[in-house]
């Protein structure tokens, strides 16, 4: 029930704003980026309105995952996982959930119909904490929703799921934020803001890199990592026209489109090595 309440609790949204607004002023990555940058009204709409449709969709997936776990996962497996100490459950859940996210996220870049929805997230031309919320509800069900499946099918404790969920939420916002926070050697394990900013780069050579949500290890393992940490992309966004306002963006993936495969085709080029 705490998971469900968190999806709709407005206090959490207010806390996020109170933390990241001053952080981006105190230690910005891009000192010249204004608070009211291009597209901020659209992202505010996502921030305030998207919780309901995305939350309802995620609830459906969570209920389905619980039922699937009861049917498909042997009780002995669930009992064994539940019996693990919390300090072991949390990293195990992080590994499993992030691997599922990596796979789902990568599919969203290579399957044209999924890319139509995911392209909305990539249409942000400026990255900051608010841009993290520009996600089409169907896209969120595909990426975030899929990563929740291990949480509710394999018998992890409520405490482990709660810790993972909080880490996922705050880390996802940090990844998109305009906050200068070097990860040092940890960047080879944990995804950093620079790591994820390269994922959003509007440069064909850098497309389809850095799919991991919390971890960079899957990209390193499967050859999709772009690990430059001494510079940021010059620009962000997607090829082609994407509407600017919230409601038009929600409807945009449902229309017949041309050029949706541009980024997918570019993925066959050699990896970006600046």
mmCIF file of C-alpha atoms in Angstrom:
data_model
loop_
_atom_site.group_PDB
_atom_site.id
_atom_site.type_symbol
_atom_site.label_atom_id
_atom_site.label_comp_id
_atom_site.label_asym_id
_atom_site.label_seq_id
_atom_site.Cartn_x
_atom_site.Cartn_y
_atom_site.Cartn_z
ATOM 1 C CA UNK A 1 0.000 0.000 0.000
ATOM 2 C CA UNK A 2 2.885 2.391 0.661
ATOM 3 C CA UNK A 3 4.031 1.828 -2.928
ATOM 4 C CA UNK A 4 0.581 2.740 -4.257
ATOM 5 C CA UNK A 5 0.324 5.843 -2.045
ATOM 6 C CA UNK A 6 3.749 7.065 -3.150
ATOM 7 C CA UNK A 7 2.535 7.180 -6.759
ATOM 8 C CA UNK A 8 -0.022 9.855 -5.911
ATOM 9 C CA UNK A 9 1.375 11.627 -2.826
ATOM 10 C CA UNK A 10 1.930 15.310 -3.800
ATOM 11 C CA UNK A 11 4.266 15.872 -0.858
ATOM 12 C CA UNK A 12 6.925 13.779 -2.560
ATOM 13 C CA UNK A 13 6.761 15.993 -5.645
ATOM 14 C CA UNK A 14 7.156 19.126 -3.520
ATOM 15 C CA UNK A 15 10.143 17.651 -1.699
ATOM 16 C CA UNK A 16 11.855 16.856 -5.018
ATOM 17 C CA UNK A 17 11.466 20.452 -6.172
ATOM 18 C CA UNK A 18 12.713 21.880 -2.867
ATOM 19 C CA UNK A 19 15.876 19.772 -3.053
ATOM 20 C CA UNK A 20 16.841 19.983 -6.718
ATOM 21 C CA UNK A 21 16.002 23.625 -7.441
ATOM 22 C CA UNK A 22 18.707 24.954 -5.081
ATOM 23 C CA UNK A 23 21.144 22.128 -5.937
ATOM 24 C CA UNK A 24 21.107 23.105 -9.608
ATOM 25 C CA UNK A 25 21.863 26.701 -8.667
ATOM 26 C CA UNK A 26 24.644 25.834 -6.199
ATOM 27 C CA UNK A 27 26.538 23.255 -8.266
ATOM 28 C CA UNK A 28 25.343 23.386 -11.880
ATOM 29 C CA UNK A 29 26.827 21.385 -14.720
ATOM 30 C CA UNK A 30 25.753 24.069 -17.188
ATOM 31 C CA UNK A 31 26.001 27.428 -15.438
ATOM 32 C CA UNK A 32 24.339 29.213 -18.358
ATOM 33 C CA UNK A 33 21.151 27.152 -18.345
ATOM 34 C CA UNK A 34 18.294 29.201 -16.859
ATOM 35 C CA UNK A 35 15.679 27.750 -14.512
ATOM 36 C CA UNK A 36 12.925 28.673 -16.967
ATOM 37 C CA UNK A 37 14.632 27.035 -19.933
ATOM 38 C CA UNK A 38 12.939 25.980 -23.155
ATOM 39 C CA UNK A 39 10.144 23.468 -22.594
ATOM 40 C CA UNK A 40 9.783 24.053 -18.858
ATOM 41 C CA UNK A 41 5.990 24.528 -19.055
ATOM 42 C CA UNK A 42 5.569 21.146 -20.738
ATOM 43 C CA UNK A 43 7.731 19.426 -18.150
ATOM 44 C CA UNK A 44 5.818 21.074 -15.306
ATOM 45 C CA UNK A 45 2.654 19.588 -16.811
ATOM 46 C CA UNK A 46 4.282 16.145 -16.770
ATOM 47 C CA UNK A 47 5.481 16.746 -13.229
ATOM 48 C CA UNK A 48 1.988 17.644 -11.988
ATOM 49 C CA UNK A 49 -0.335 15.603 -14.205
ATOM 50 C CA UNK A 50 1.497 12.470 -15.265
ATOM 51 C CA UNK A 51 1.392 10.805 -11.876
ATOM 52 C CA UNK A 52 -2.244 9.754 -12.320
ATOM 53 C CA UNK A 53 -2.164 7.977 -15.728
ATOM 54 C CA UNK A 54 1.326 6.573 -15.194
ATOM 55 C CA UNK A 55 0.491 5.524 -11.632
ATOM 56 C CA UNK A 56 -2.676 3.707 -12.638
ATOM 57 C CA UNK A 57 -0.793 1.865 -15.363
ATOM 58 C CA UNK A 58 1.955 0.843 -12.952
ATOM 59 C CA UNK A 59 -0.613 -0.408 -10.439
ATOM 60 C CA UNK A 60 -2.077 -2.690 -13.114
ATOM 61 C CA UNK A 61 1.406 -4.044 -13.855
ATOM 62 C CA UNK A 62 2.184 -4.565 -10.169
ATOM 63 C CA UNK A 63 -1.039 -6.516 -9.619
ATOM 64 C CA UNK A 64 -0.288 -8.613 -12.720
ATOM 65 C CA UNK A 65 3.263 -9.230 -11.476
ATOM 66 C CA UNK A 66 2.006 -10.410 -8.074
ATOM 67 C CA UNK A 67 -0.470 -12.811 -9.699
ATOM 68 C CA UNK A 68 2.185 -14.070 -12.133
ATOM 69 C CA UNK A 69 4.589 -14.632 -9.261
ATOM 70 C CA UNK A 70 2.003 -16.686 -7.376
ATOM 71 C CA UNK A 71 1.465 -18.887 -10.437
ATOM 72 C CA UNK A 72 4.920 -19.141 -12.023
ATOM 73 C CA UNK A 73 7.458 -18.841 -9.207
ATOM 74 C CA UNK A 74 7.805 -21.877 -6.911
ATOM 75 C CA UNK A 75 7.084 -21.068 -3.260
ATOM 76 C CA UNK A 76 10.487 -22.462 -2.288
ATOM 77 C CA UNK A 77 12.215 -19.878 -4.500
ATOM 78 C CA UNK A 78 10.206 -17.012 -3.010
ATOM 79 C CA UNK A 79 10.817 -18.296 0.522
ATOM 80 C CA UNK A 80 14.563 -18.566 -0.108
ATOM 81 C CA UNK A 81 14.767 -14.991 -1.364
ATOM 82 C CA UNK A 82 12.623 -13.684 1.481
ATOM 83 C CA UNK A 83 14.915 -15.443 3.964
ATOM 84 C CA UNK A 84 18.002 -13.590 2.708
ATOM 85 C CA UNK A 85 19.249 -10.741 4.916
ATOM 86 C CA UNK A 86 18.196 -7.268 3.826
ATOM 87 C CA UNK A 87 21.778 -6.249 3.014
ATOM 88 C CA UNK A 88 21.855 -9.050 0.428
ATOM 89 C CA UNK A 89 18.290 -8.660 -0.863
ATOM 90 C CA UNK A 90 18.751 -5.020 -1.841
ATOM 91 C CA UNK A 91 21.811 -5.415 -4.139
ATOM 92 C CA UNK A 92 20.323 -8.604 -5.627
ATOM 93 C CA UNK A 93 17.069 -6.808 -6.400
ATOM 94 C CA UNK A 94 19.006 -3.858 -7.829
ATOM 95 C CA UNK A 95 20.926 -6.170 -10.179
ATOM 96 C CA UNK A 96 17.813 -8.007 -11.379
ATOM 97 C CA UNK A 97 15.605 -4.939 -11.731
ATOM 98 C CA UNK A 98 18.238 -2.929 -13.550
ATOM 99 C CA UNK A 99 18.943 -5.791 -15.958
ATOM 100 C CA UNK A 100 15.224 -5.955 -16.819
ATOM 101 C CA UNK A 101 15.203 -2.171 -17.214
ATOM 102 C CA UNK A 102 18.261 -2.325 -19.474
ATOM 103 C CA UNK A 103 16.583 -4.899 -21.720
ATOM 104 C CA UNK A 104 13.254 -3.020 -21.859
ATOM 105 C CA UNK A 105 14.969 0.331 -22.403
ATOM 106 C CA UNK A 106 17.081 -1.060 -25.211
ATOM 107 C CA UNK A 107 13.966 -2.481 -26.864
ATOM 108 C CA UNK A 108 12.405 0.984 -26.739
ATOM 109 C CA UNK A 109 15.237 2.242 -28.941
ATOM 110 C CA UNK A 110 15.184 -0.625 -31.443
ATOM 111 C CA UNK A 111 11.475 -1.436 -31.866
ATOM 112 C CA UNK A 112 9.861 1.364 -33.918
ATOM 113 C CA UNK A 113 6.444 1.297 -32.236
ATOM 114 C CA UNK A 114 8.087 1.518 -28.793
ATOM 115 C CA UNK A 115 10.471 4.262 -29.914
ATOM 116 C CA UNK A 116 7.486 6.436 -30.843
ATOM 117 C CA UNK A 117 6.552 6.609 -27.161
ATOM 118 C CA UNK A 118 10.111 6.726 -25.831
ATOM 119 C CA UNK A 119 11.046 9.545 -28.229
ATOM 120 C CA UNK A 120 8.849 11.860 -26.152
ATOM 121 C CA UNK A 121 11.294 11.483 -23.260
ATOM 122 C CA UNK A 122 14.224 12.157 -25.586
ATOM 123 C CA UNK A 123 12.566 15.252 -27.067
ATOM 124 C CA UNK A 124 13.741 17.366 -24.117
ATOM 125 C CA UNK A 125 16.312 19.821 -25.463
ATOM 126 C CA UNK A 126 17.557 20.768 -21.994
ATOM 127 C CA UNK A 127 18.261 18.383 -19.144
ATOM 128 C CA UNK A 128 17.548 19.163 -15.533
ATOM 129 C CA UNK A 129 15.614 17.556 -12.670
ATOM 130 C CA UNK A 130 12.305 18.529 -14.266
ATOM 131 C CA UNK A 131 13.152 16.834 -17.577
ATOM 132 C CA UNK A 132 13.187 13.490 -15.751
ATOM 133 C CA UNK A 133 9.394 13.643 -15.611
ATOM 134 C CA UNK A 134 8.868 14.038 -19.371
ATOM 135 C CA UNK A 135 7.847 10.426 -19.940
ATOM 136 C CA UNK A 136 4.842 9.178 -21.878
ATOM 137 C CA UNK A 137 2.689 7.002 -19.555
ATOM 138 C CA UNK A 138 2.913 4.025 -21.921
ATOM 139 C CA UNK A 139 6.683 4.420 -22.103
ATOM 140 C CA UNK A 140 6.845 4.513 -18.323
ATOM 141 C CA UNK A 141 4.877 1.271 -18.124
ATOM 142 C CA UNK A 142 7.362 -0.322 -20.520
ATOM 143 C CA UNK A 143 10.568 0.809 -18.802
ATOM 144 C CA UNK A 144 9.889 1.524 -15.139
ATOM 145 C CA UNK A 145 7.021 -0.974 -15.105
ATOM 146 C CA UNK A 146 9.163 -3.822 -16.396
ATOM 147 C CA UNK A 147 11.839 -3.121 -13.788
ATOM 148 C CA UNK A 148 9.214 -3.585 -11.063
ATOM 149 C CA UNK A 149 8.444 -7.164 -12.130
ATOM 150 C CA UNK A 150 11.297 -8.746 -10.101
ATOM 151 C CA UNK A 151 10.175 -6.713 -7.096
ATOM 152 C CA UNK A 152 6.753 -8.332 -6.965
ATOM 153 C CA UNK A 153 7.261 -11.812 -8.404
ATOM 154 C CA UNK A 154 10.289 -13.262 -6.640
ATOM 155 C CA UNK A 155 9.466 -12.858 -2.963
ATOM 156 C CA UNK A 156 11.613 -9.889 -1.977
ATOM 157 C CA UNK A 157 10.656 -8.338 1.347
ATOM 158 C CA UNK A 158 8.657 -5.123 1.565
ATOM 159 C CA UNK A 159 11.703 -3.389 3.068
ATOM 160 C CA UNK A 160 13.930 -4.393 0.139
ATOM 161 C CA UNK A 161 11.331 -3.254 -2.400
ATOM 162 C CA UNK A 162 10.847 0.057 -0.573
ATOM 163 C CA UNK A 163 14.611 0.743 -0.472
ATOM 164 C CA UNK A 164 14.984 -0.068 -4.165
ATOM 165 C CA UNK A 165 11.988 2.043 -5.145
ATOM 166 C CA UNK A 166 13.234 5.112 -3.246
ATOM 167 C CA UNK A 167 16.727 4.709 -4.715
ATOM 168 C CA UNK A 168 15.281 4.313 -8.219
ATOM 169 C CA UNK A 169 13.157 7.458 -7.929
ATOM 170 C CA UNK A 170 15.822 9.775 -6.568
ATOM 171 C CA UNK A 171 18.628 8.408 -8.686
ATOM 172 C CA UNK A 172 16.542 8.779 -11.872
ATOM 173 C CA UNK A 173 15.985 12.464 -11.100
ATOM 174 C CA UNK A 174 19.684 12.975 -10.318
ATOM 175 C CA UNK A 175 20.663 11.390 -13.659
ATOM 176 C CA UNK A 176 18.727 14.028 -15.601
ATOM 177 C CA UNK A 177 19.597 16.929 -13.315
ATOM 178 C CA UNK A 178 21.844 19.876 -14.085
ATOM 179 C CA UNK A 179 23.972 19.013 -11.050
ATOM 180 C CA UNK A 180 27.744 18.648 -11.236
ATOM 181 C CA UNK A 181 28.438 15.481 -9.276
ATOM 182 C CA UNK A 182 31.475 13.429 -10.358
ATOM 183 C CA UNK A 183 31.190 9.752 -9.454
ATOM 184 C CA UNK A 184 34.907 9.006 -9.781
ATOM 185 C CA UNK A 185 35.680 5.260 -9.873
ATOM 186 C CA UNK A 186 32.042 4.522 -8.947
ATOM 187 C CA UNK A 187 31.063 5.423 -12.529
ATOM 188 C CA UNK A 188 32.181 1.937 -13.593
ATOM 189 C CA UNK A 189 29.381 0.487 -11.459
ATOM 190 C CA UNK A 190 26.761 3.199 -10.912
ATOM 191 C CA UNK A 191 25.251 5.322 -13.663
ATOM 192 C CA UNK A 192 26.172 8.995 -13.190
ATOM 193 C CA UNK A 193 24.489 12.162 -14.488
ATOM 194 C CA UNK A 194 27.180 12.508 -17.190
ATOM 195 C CA UNK A 195 26.649 8.859 -18.177
ATOM 196 C CA UNK A 196 22.930 9.457 -18.686
ATOM 197 C CA UNK A 197 23.341 12.847 -20.324
ATOM 198 C CA UNK A 198 25.267 11.101 -23.094
ATOM 199 C CA UNK A 199 22.284 8.796 -23.526
ATOM 200 C CA UNK A 200 20.229 11.894 -24.392
ATOM 201 C CA UNK A 201 22.841 13.369 -26.756
ATOM 202 C CA UNK A 202 21.568 14.654 -30.097
ATOM 203 C CA UNK A 203 24.522 13.142 -31.935
ATOM 204 C CA UNK A 204 24.067 10.078 -34.177
ATOM 205 C CA UNK A 205 27.416 8.698 -33.026
ATOM 206 C CA UNK A 206 26.227 8.623 -29.428
ATOM 207 C CA UNK A 207 22.742 7.250 -30.010
ATOM 208 C CA UNK A 208 21.729 3.989 -28.381
ATOM 209 C CA UNK A 209 24.327 4.068 -25.625
ATOM 210 C CA UNK A 210 24.055 3.981 -21.825
ATOM 211 C CA UNK A 211 20.726 2.199 -21.368
ATOM 212 C CA UNK A 212 21.205 1.293 -17.704
ATOM 213 C CA UNK A 213 19.083 3.071 -15.120
ATOM 214 C CA UNK A 214 21.036 2.646 -11.893
ATOM 215 C CA UNK A 215 24.006 0.602 -13.080
ATOM 216 C CA UNK A 216 26.556 1.081 -15.846
ATOM 217 C CA UNK A 217 27.751 -2.524 -15.706
ATOM 218 C CA UNK A 218 25.187 -3.872 -18.192
ATOM 219 C CA UNK A 219 26.250 -1.355 -20.838
ATOM 220 C CA UNK A 220 29.891 -2.235 -20.234
ATOM 221 C CA UNK A 221 29.088 -5.937 -20.435
ATOM 222 C CA UNK A 222 27.029 -5.713 -23.648
ATOM 223 C CA UNK A 223 29.141 -3.115 -25.457
ATOM 224 C CA UNK A 224 26.707 -0.191 -25.325
ATOM 225 C CA UNK A 225 28.638 2.042 -22.909
ATOM 226 C CA UNK A 226 29.806 5.570 -23.707
ATOM 227 C CA UNK A 227 32.005 6.348 -20.729
ATOM 228 C CA UNK A 228 33.315 9.848 -21.491
ATOM 229 C CA UNK A 229 33.147 11.835 -18.265
ATOM 230 C CA UNK A 230 35.282 14.877 -19.031
ATOM 231 C CA UNK A 231 32.687 16.568 -21.256
ATOM 232 C CA UNK A 232 28.949 16.783 -21.862
ATOM 233 C CA UNK A 233 26.999 16.635 -25.146
ATOM 234 C CA UNK A 234 26.638 19.899 -27.031
ATOM 235 C CA UNK A 235 22.907 19.384 -27.545
ATOM 236 C CA UNK A 236 20.008 17.126 -26.639
ATOM 237 C CA UNK A 237 16.787 16.107 -28.361
ATOM 238 C CA UNK A 238 15.572 13.940 -31.250
ATOM 239 C CA UNK A 239 15.445 14.100 -35.017
ATOM 240 C CA UNK A 240 12.070 15.053 -36.475
ATOM 241 C CA UNK A 241 9.164 17.084 -35.209
ATOM 242 C CA UNK A 242 7.726 16.473 -31.737
ATOM 243 C CA UNK A 243 4.916 18.712 -30.429
ATOM 244 C CA UNK A 244 5.809 21.140 -27.685
ATOM 245 C CA UNK A 245 2.819 20.897 -25.334
ATOM 246 C CA UNK A 246 1.796 18.118 -22.957
ATOM 247 C CA UNK A 247 -1.470 16.897 -24.494
ATOM 248 C CA UNK A 248 -0.106 16.960 -28.039
ATOM 249 C CA UNK A 249 2.879 14.906 -26.914
ATOM 250 C CA UNK A 250 0.603 12.301 -25.343
ATOM 251 C CA UNK A 251 -1.237 11.923 -28.661
ATOM 252 C CA UNK A 252 1.834 12.167 -30.904
ATOM 253 C CA UNK A 253 2.976 8.482 -30.745
ATOM 254 C CA UNK A 254 -0.486 7.326 -31.807
ATOM 255 C CA UNK A 255 -0.286 9.136 -35.129
ATOM 256 C CA UNK A 256 1.277 7.742 -38.270
ATOM 257 C CA UNK A 257 4.823 9.063 -38.438
ATOM 258 C CA UNK A 258 7.729 9.243 -40.797
ATOM 259 C CA UNK A 259 11.373 9.157 -39.831
ATOM 260 C CA UNK A 260 10.774 7.233 -36.616
ATOM 261 C CA UNK A 261 13.497 4.787 -37.600
ATOM 262 C CA UNK A 262 16.231 7.402 -37.971
ATOM 263 C CA UNK A 263 17.746 6.803 -34.560
ATOM 264 C CA UNK A 264 17.310 3.042 -34.885
ATOM 265 C CA UNK A 265 19.181 2.997 -38.192
ATOM 266 C CA UNK A 266 21.968 5.108 -36.738
ATOM 267 C CA UNK A 267 22.544 2.483 -34.043
ATOM 268 C CA UNK A 268 24.353 0.344 -36.606
ATOM 269 C CA UNK A 269 27.149 2.906 -36.874
ATOM 270 C CA UNK A 270 30.397 2.486 -34.980
ATOM 271 C CA UNK A 271 30.285 3.351 -31.243
ATOM 272 C CA UNK A 272 31.047 6.946 -30.322
ATOM 273 C CA UNK A 273 34.597 7.381 -29.089
ATOM 274 C CA UNK A 274 35.217 11.133 -28.662
#
